[in-house]
Amino acid sequence: MLKDLLKKSRSIRRFYEDDQVPEELILDWVDNVRYTPSTANGQTLKFRICTSEEDRNKIFPNLKWAGALPDWDGPEPGERPGAYVLIFDDLSLAKNRPVDAGICAQTIMLSAAEAGYGGCILASVDRTKVMENLGIDQEKYSLALVLALGRPKETVVIVPVKEDGNVKYYRDPDGIHYVPKRGLDEILV
């Protein structure tokens, strides 16, 4: 059921780094994107799959992982993603298609969750550094999002928003990650 898959597809920030995501699987997830809606059916986004340790090391230091956890610098060695998918605007076709990038990112995340993997959609990225480090032409492409992927090493629990209305995610002393979600009655207008 779709709702179960949506509940399973949480932002995962710690992974079993040695449990690599097979590249063929990621290719299939990216292939799923071809069937999603696209602004004016432009299909302007391009993707780069990065699974090698060398590429992952070029990307990781340029990511900010959790705005609500300011004292946390991201996953420790051994808990880092086993793969990344970079989503680009192909500037020869169009630019600034954030809705398309979001649809594609969610499609890949749901595909990963369905296969027992997890990930995190990262928009807080030093785009220039990532592109320079990977040798990607910044005149031709604009980096929209980075998807971190791997086998989840953390437990994420959805909880109702408390009476104070605070929606910031948090971790308990055991490292369980809690994500407050508003109730249906709170989001209907």
PDB file of C-alpha atoms in Angstrom:
ATOM      1  CA  MET A   1       0.000   0.000   0.000  1.00  0.00           C
ATOM      2  CA  LEU A   2       1.313   3.445  -0.878  1.00  0.00           C
ATOM      3  CA  LYS A   3       0.738   4.916   2.595  1.00  0.00           C
ATOM      4  CA  ASP A   4       2.888   2.176   4.158  1.00  0.00           C
ATOM      5  CA  LEU A   5       5.679   2.905   1.683  1.00  0.00           C
ATOM      6  CA  LEU A   6       5.448   6.645   2.426  1.00  0.00           C
ATOM      7  CA  LYS A   7       5.729   5.973   6.164  1.00  0.00           C
ATOM      8  CA  LYS A   8       8.728   3.733   5.531  1.00  0.00           C
ATOM      9  CA  SER A   9      10.470   6.353   3.376  1.00  0.00           C
ATOM     10  CA  ARG A  10      12.006   8.591   6.041  1.00  0.00           C
ATOM     11  CA  SER A  11      15.075  10.832   5.868  1.00  0.00           C
ATOM     12  CA  ILE A  12      17.892   8.490   6.847  1.00  0.00           C
ATOM     13  CA  ARG A  13      21.181  10.088   7.907  1.00  0.00           C
ATOM     14  CA  ARG A  14      23.169   7.089   9.197  1.00  0.00           C
ATOM     15  CA  PHE A  15      23.898   4.016   7.098  1.00  0.00           C
ATOM     16  CA  TYR A  16      25.746   0.723   7.123  1.00  0.00           C
ATOM     17  CA  GLU A  17      28.510   2.141   4.954  1.00  0.00           C
ATOM     18  CA  ASP A  18      30.029  -1.234   4.063  1.00  0.00           C
ATOM     19  CA  ASP A  19      26.659  -2.531   2.812  1.00  0.00           C
ATOM     20  CA  GLN A  20      26.895  -1.102  -0.684  1.00  0.00           C
ATOM     21  CA  VAL A  21      23.847  -0.350  -2.793  1.00  0.00           C
ATOM     22  CA  PRO A  22      24.168  -2.265  -6.065  1.00  0.00           C
ATOM     23  CA  GLU A  23      24.561   0.199  -8.924  1.00  0.00           C
ATOM     24  CA  GLU A  24      22.100  -1.803 -11.047  1.00  0.00           C
ATOM     25  CA  LEU A  25      19.461  -1.159  -8.395  1.00  0.00           C
ATOM     26  CA  ILE A  26      20.154   2.580  -8.405  1.00  0.00           C
ATOM     27  CA  LEU A  27      19.968   2.592 -12.206  1.00  0.00           C
ATOM     28  CA  ASP A  28      16.515   1.035 -11.910  1.00  0.00           C
ATOM     29  CA  TRP A  29      15.459   3.711  -9.397  1.00  0.00           C
ATOM     30  CA  VAL A  30      16.655   6.464 -11.734  1.00  0.00           C
ATOM     31  CA  ASP A  31      14.887   4.712 -14.616  1.00  0.00           C
ATOM     32  CA  ASN A  32      11.639   5.018 -12.604  1.00  0.00           C
ATOM     33  CA  VAL A  33      12.032   8.796 -12.883  1.00  0.00           C
ATOM     34  CA  ARG A  34      11.420   8.624 -16.624  1.00  0.00           C
ATOM     35  CA  TYR A  35       7.745   7.868 -15.882  1.00  0.00           C
ATOM     36  CA  THR A  36       7.128  10.847 -13.582  1.00  0.00           C
ATOM     37  CA  PRO A  37       5.493  14.148 -14.511  1.00  0.00           C
ATOM     38  CA  SER A  38       7.791  16.880 -15.831  1.00  0.00           C
ATOM     39  CA  THR A  39       7.097  20.589 -16.348  1.00  0.00           C
ATOM     40  CA  ALA A  40       5.854  21.000 -19.946  1.00  0.00           C
ATOM     41  CA  ASN A  41       7.111  17.403 -20.394  1.00  0.00           C
ATOM     42  CA  GLY A  42      10.569  18.958 -20.790  1.00  0.00           C
ATOM     43  CA  GLN A  43      12.419  16.070 -19.116  1.00  0.00           C
ATOM     44  CA  THR A  44      15.276  18.484 -18.444  1.00  0.00           C
ATOM     45  CA  LEU A  45      16.890  16.799 -15.457  1.00  0.00           C
ATOM     46  CA  LYS A  46      20.057  14.699 -15.633  1.00  0.00           C
ATOM     47  CA  PHE A  47      21.503  12.341 -13.031  1.00  0.00           C
ATOM     48  CA  ARG A  48      24.898  11.133 -11.897  1.00  0.00           C
ATOM     49  CA  ILE A  49      25.252   7.996  -9.801  1.00  0.00           C
ATOM     50  CA  CYS A  50      28.282   8.013  -7.492  1.00  0.00           C
ATOM     51  CA  THR A  51      29.137   4.737  -5.790  1.00  0.00           C
ATOM     52  CA  SER A  52      32.933   4.693  -5.774  1.00  0.00           C
ATOM     53  CA  GLU A  53      34.690   5.550  -2.535  1.00  0.00           C
ATOM     54  CA  GLU A  54      36.669   8.209  -4.390  1.00  0.00           C
ATOM     55  CA  ASP A  55      33.536  10.008  -5.617  1.00  0.00           C
ATOM     56  CA  ARG A  56      31.763   9.643  -2.262  1.00  0.00           C
ATOM     57  CA  ASN A  57      34.759  11.264  -0.537  1.00  0.00           C
ATOM     58  CA  LYS A  58      34.579  14.176  -2.976  1.00  0.00           C
ATOM     59  CA  ILE A  59      30.924  14.766  -2.114  1.00  0.00           C
ATOM     60  CA  PHE A  60      30.566  14.090   1.624  1.00  0.00           C
ATOM     61  CA  PRO A  61      32.517  17.096   3.053  1.00  0.00           C
ATOM     62  CA  ASN A  62      30.317  19.463   1.047  1.00  0.00           C
ATOM     63  CA  LEU A  63      27.005  18.438   2.600  1.00  0.00           C
ATOM     64  CA  LYS A  64      25.094  19.807   5.587  1.00  0.00           C
ATOM     65  CA  TRP A  65      23.087  17.015   7.140  1.00  0.00           C
ATOM     66  CA  ALA A  66      20.559  18.134   9.744  1.00  0.00           C
ATOM     67  CA  GLY A  67      19.519  21.729  10.319  1.00  0.00           C
ATOM     68  CA  ALA A  68      17.534  20.826  13.448  1.00  0.00           C
ATOM     69  CA  LEU A  69      20.597  19.098  14.948  1.00  0.00           C
ATOM     70  CA  PRO A  70      23.151  21.964  14.880  1.00  0.00           C
ATOM     71  CA  ASP A  71      25.726  20.101  17.004  1.00  0.00           C
ATOM     72  CA  TRP A  72      25.789  17.120  14.648  1.00  0.00           C
ATOM     73  CA  ASP A  73      28.203  17.254  11.701  1.00  0.00           C
ATOM     74  CA  GLY A  74      26.722  14.291   9.909  1.00  0.00           C
ATOM     75  CA  PRO A  75      27.385  10.584   9.877  1.00  0.00           C
ATOM     76  CA  GLU A  76      30.645   9.256  11.298  1.00  0.00           C
ATOM     77  CA  PRO A  77      32.983   7.055   9.251  1.00  0.00           C
ATOM     78  CA  GLY A  78      31.306   3.669   8.897  1.00  0.00           C
ATOM     79  CA  GLU A  79      27.858   5.335   8.913  1.00  0.00           C
ATOM     80  CA  ARG A  80      28.167   7.341   5.705  1.00  0.00           C
ATOM     81  CA  PRO A  81      26.149   6.753   2.535  1.00  0.00           C
ATOM     82  CA  GLY A  82      27.224   3.977   0.201  1.00  0.00           C
ATOM     83  CA  ALA A  83      25.991   5.940  -2.810  1.00  0.00           C
ATOM     84  CA  TYR A  84      24.831   9.319  -4.006  1.00  0.00           C
ATOM     85  CA  VAL A  85      22.583  10.354  -6.851  1.00  0.00           C
ATOM     86  CA  LEU A  86      23.118  13.910  -8.022  1.00  0.00           C
ATOM     87  CA  ILE A  87      20.213  15.627  -9.774  1.00  0.00           C
ATOM     88  CA  PHE A  88      21.088  18.352 -12.276  1.00  0.00           C
ATOM     89  CA  ASP A  89      19.253  20.855 -14.412  1.00  0.00           C
ATOM     90  CA  ASP A  90      20.569  20.514 -17.954  1.00  0.00           C
ATOM     91  CA  LEU A  91      20.974  24.226 -18.688  1.00  0.00           C
ATOM     92  CA  SER A  92      20.806  23.644 -22.448  1.00  0.00           C
ATOM     93  CA  LEU A  93      17.209  22.499 -21.944  1.00  0.00           C
ATOM     94  CA  ALA A  94      15.926  24.603 -19.010  1.00  0.00           C
ATOM     95  CA  LYS A  95      16.884  25.850 -15.587  1.00  0.00           C
ATOM     96  CA  ASN A  96      15.409  26.076 -12.128  1.00  0.00           C
ATOM     97  CA  ARG A  97      12.933  23.209 -12.202  1.00  0.00           C
ATOM     98  CA  PRO A  98      12.604  22.654  -8.430  1.00  0.00           C
ATOM     99  CA  VAL A  99       9.239  20.905  -8.720  1.00  0.00           C
ATOM    100  CA  ASP A 100      10.662  18.404 -11.203  1.00  0.00           C
ATOM    101  CA  ALA A 101      13.733  17.825  -9.010  1.00  0.00           C
ATOM    102  CA  GLY A 102      11.479  17.215  -6.005  1.00  0.00           C
ATOM    103  CA  ILE A 103       9.284  14.758  -7.879  1.00  0.00           C
ATOM    104  CA  CYS A 104      12.354  12.875  -9.104  1.00  0.00           C
ATOM    105  CA  ALA A 105      14.001  12.867  -5.669  1.00  0.00           C
ATOM    106  CA  GLN A 106      10.852  11.509  -4.024  1.00  0.00           C
ATOM    107  CA  THR A 107      10.505   8.858  -6.721  1.00  0.00           C
ATOM    108  CA  ILE A 108      14.054   7.648  -6.089  1.00  0.00           C
ATOM    109  CA  MET A 109      13.538   7.722  -2.300  1.00  0.00           C
ATOM    110  CA  LEU A 110      10.329   5.681  -2.559  1.00  0.00           C
ATOM    111  CA  SER A 111      12.085   3.231  -4.882  1.00  0.00           C
ATOM    112  CA  ALA A 112      14.910   2.881  -2.351  1.00  0.00           C
ATOM    113  CA  ALA A 113      12.478   2.347   0.548  1.00  0.00           C
ATOM    114  CA  GLU A 114      10.601  -0.296  -1.407  1.00  0.00           C
ATOM    115  CA  ALA A 115      13.910  -2.172  -1.866  1.00  0.00           C
ATOM    116  CA  GLY A 116      14.842  -1.937   1.841  1.00  0.00           C
ATOM    117  CA  TYR A 117      17.232   0.994   1.491  1.00  0.00           C
ATOM    118  CA  GLY A 118      16.925   4.570   2.662  1.00  0.00           C
ATOM    119  CA  GLY A 119      18.233   7.984   1.938  1.00  0.00           C
ATOM    120  CA  CYS A 120      18.249  11.674   2.577  1.00  0.00           C
ATOM    121  CA  ILE A 121      17.442  14.463   0.132  1.00  0.00           C
ATOM    122  CA  LEU A 122      20.076  17.156   0.625  1.00  0.00           C
ATOM    123  CA  ALA A 123      19.632  20.708  -0.624  1.00  0.00           C
ATOM    124  CA  SER A 124      22.150  22.326   1.719  1.00  0.00           C
ATOM    125  CA  VAL A 125      25.162  21.579  -0.454  1.00  0.00           C
ATOM    126  CA  ASP A 126      28.287  23.440  -1.568  1.00  0.00           C
ATOM    127  CA  ARG A 127      27.283  22.961  -5.185  1.00  0.00           C
ATOM    128  CA  THR A 128      30.344  24.625  -6.671  1.00  0.00           C
ATOM    129  CA  LYS A 129      32.727  22.396  -4.710  1.00  0.00           C
ATOM    130  CA  VAL A 130      30.852  19.191  -5.515  1.00  0.00           C
ATOM    131  CA  MET A 131      30.815  19.998  -9.214  1.00  0.00           C
ATOM    132  CA  GLU A 132      34.478  21.051  -9.235  1.00  0.00           C
ATOM    133  CA  ASN A 133      35.515  17.932  -7.307  1.00  0.00           C
ATOM    134  CA  LEU A 134      33.684  15.670  -9.771  1.00  0.00           C
ATOM    135  CA  GLY A 135      34.748  17.596 -12.885  1.00  0.00           C
ATOM    136  CA  ILE A 136      31.193  18.478 -13.932  1.00  0.00           C
ATOM    137  CA  ASP A 137      30.744  21.351 -16.377  1.00  0.00           C
ATOM    138  CA  GLN A 138      29.061  24.204 -14.478  1.00  0.00           C
ATOM    139  CA  GLU A 139      28.243  25.991 -17.727  1.00  0.00           C
ATOM    140  CA  LYS A 140      26.145  23.019 -18.853  1.00  0.00           C
ATOM    141  CA  TYR A 141      24.661  21.753 -15.569  1.00  0.00           C
ATOM    142  CA  SER A 142      23.285  23.183 -12.347  1.00  0.00           C
ATOM    143  CA  LEU A 143      23.227  20.905  -9.291  1.00  0.00           C
ATOM    144  CA  ALA A 144      19.687  20.831  -7.891  1.00  0.00           C
ATOM    145  CA  LEU A 145      19.834  18.141  -5.180  1.00  0.00           C
ATOM    146  CA  VAL A 146      22.050  15.422  -3.754  1.00  0.00           C
ATOM    147  CA  LEU A 147      20.480  12.147  -2.647  1.00  0.00           C
ATOM    148  CA  ALA A 148      22.436  10.142  -0.074  1.00  0.00           C
ATOM    149  CA  LEU A 149      21.578   6.441  -0.225  1.00  0.00           C
ATOM    150  CA  GLY A 150      22.353   3.298   1.739  1.00  0.00           C
ATOM    151  CA  ARG A 151      21.141   0.604   4.085  1.00  0.00           C
ATOM    152  CA  PRO A 152      19.581   2.410   7.109  1.00  0.00           C
ATOM    153  CA  LYS A 153      21.520   2.173  10.375  1.00  0.00           C
ATOM    154  CA  GLU A 154      19.080   4.249  12.379  1.00  0.00           C
ATOM    155  CA  THR A 155      15.524   3.983  13.536  1.00  0.00           C
ATOM    156  CA  VAL A 156      13.196   6.808  12.543  1.00  0.00           C
ATOM    157  CA  VAL A 157       9.848   7.117  14.309  1.00  0.00           C
ATOM    158  CA  ILE A 158       6.934   9.315  13.248  1.00  0.00           C
ATOM    159  CA  VAL A 159       5.232  11.000  16.212  1.00  0.00           C
ATOM    160  CA  PRO A 160       2.375  13.502  16.469  1.00  0.00           C
ATOM    161  CA  VAL A 161       3.282  17.176  16.811  1.00  0.00           C
ATOM    162  CA  LYS A 162       3.115  18.149  20.476  1.00  0.00           C
ATOM    163  CA  GLU A 163       0.770  20.803  21.815  1.00  0.00           C
ATOM    164  CA  ASP A 164       3.491  23.470  21.545  1.00  0.00           C
ATOM    165  CA  GLY A 165       3.410  23.033  17.734  1.00  0.00           C
ATOM    166  CA  ASN A 166       7.128  22.288  17.452  1.00  0.00           C
ATOM    167  CA  VAL A 167       7.831  20.277  14.292  1.00  0.00           C
ATOM    168  CA  LYS A 168      11.620  19.995  14.677  1.00  0.00           C
ATOM    169  CA  TYR A 169      12.935  16.464  14.505  1.00  0.00           C
ATOM    170  CA  TYR A 170      15.072  15.252  17.388  1.00  0.00           C
ATOM    171  CA  ARG A 171      17.015  12.281  18.732  1.00  0.00           C
ATOM    172  CA  ASP A 172      16.783  10.592  22.084  1.00  0.00           C
ATOM    173  CA  PRO A 173      19.865   9.439  24.072  1.00  0.00           C
ATOM    174  CA  ASP A 174      19.703   6.053  22.309  1.00  0.00           C
ATOM    175  CA  GLY A 175      19.959   7.701  18.888  1.00  0.00           C
ATOM    176  CA  ILE A 176      16.334   7.060  17.892  1.00  0.00           C
ATOM    177  CA  HIS A 177      15.328   9.795  15.448  1.00  0.00           C
ATOM    178  CA  TYR A 178      11.817  11.252  15.956  1.00  0.00           C
ATOM    179  CA  VAL A 179       9.923  13.160  13.281  1.00  0.00           C
ATOM    180  CA  PRO A 180       6.813  15.069  14.427  1.00  0.00           C
ATOM    181  CA  LYS A 181       4.002  15.115  11.845  1.00  0.00           C
ATOM    182  CA  ARG A 182       0.858  17.228  11.915  1.00  0.00           C
ATOM    183  CA  GLY A 183      -2.470  15.415  11.990  1.00  0.00           C
ATOM    184  CA  LEU A 184      -4.809  15.357   9.006  1.00  0.00           C
ATOM    185  CA  ASP A 185      -7.182  17.730  10.803  1.00  0.00           C
ATOM    186  CA  GLU A 186      -4.335  20.270  11.091  1.00  0.00           C
ATOM    187  CA  ILE A 187      -3.455  20.351   7.392  1.00  0.00           C
ATOM    188  CA  LEU A 188      -6.924  20.666   5.911  1.00  0.00           C
ATOM    189  CA  VAL A 189      -8.163  24.147   5.043  1.00  0.00           C
TER     190      VAL A 189
END
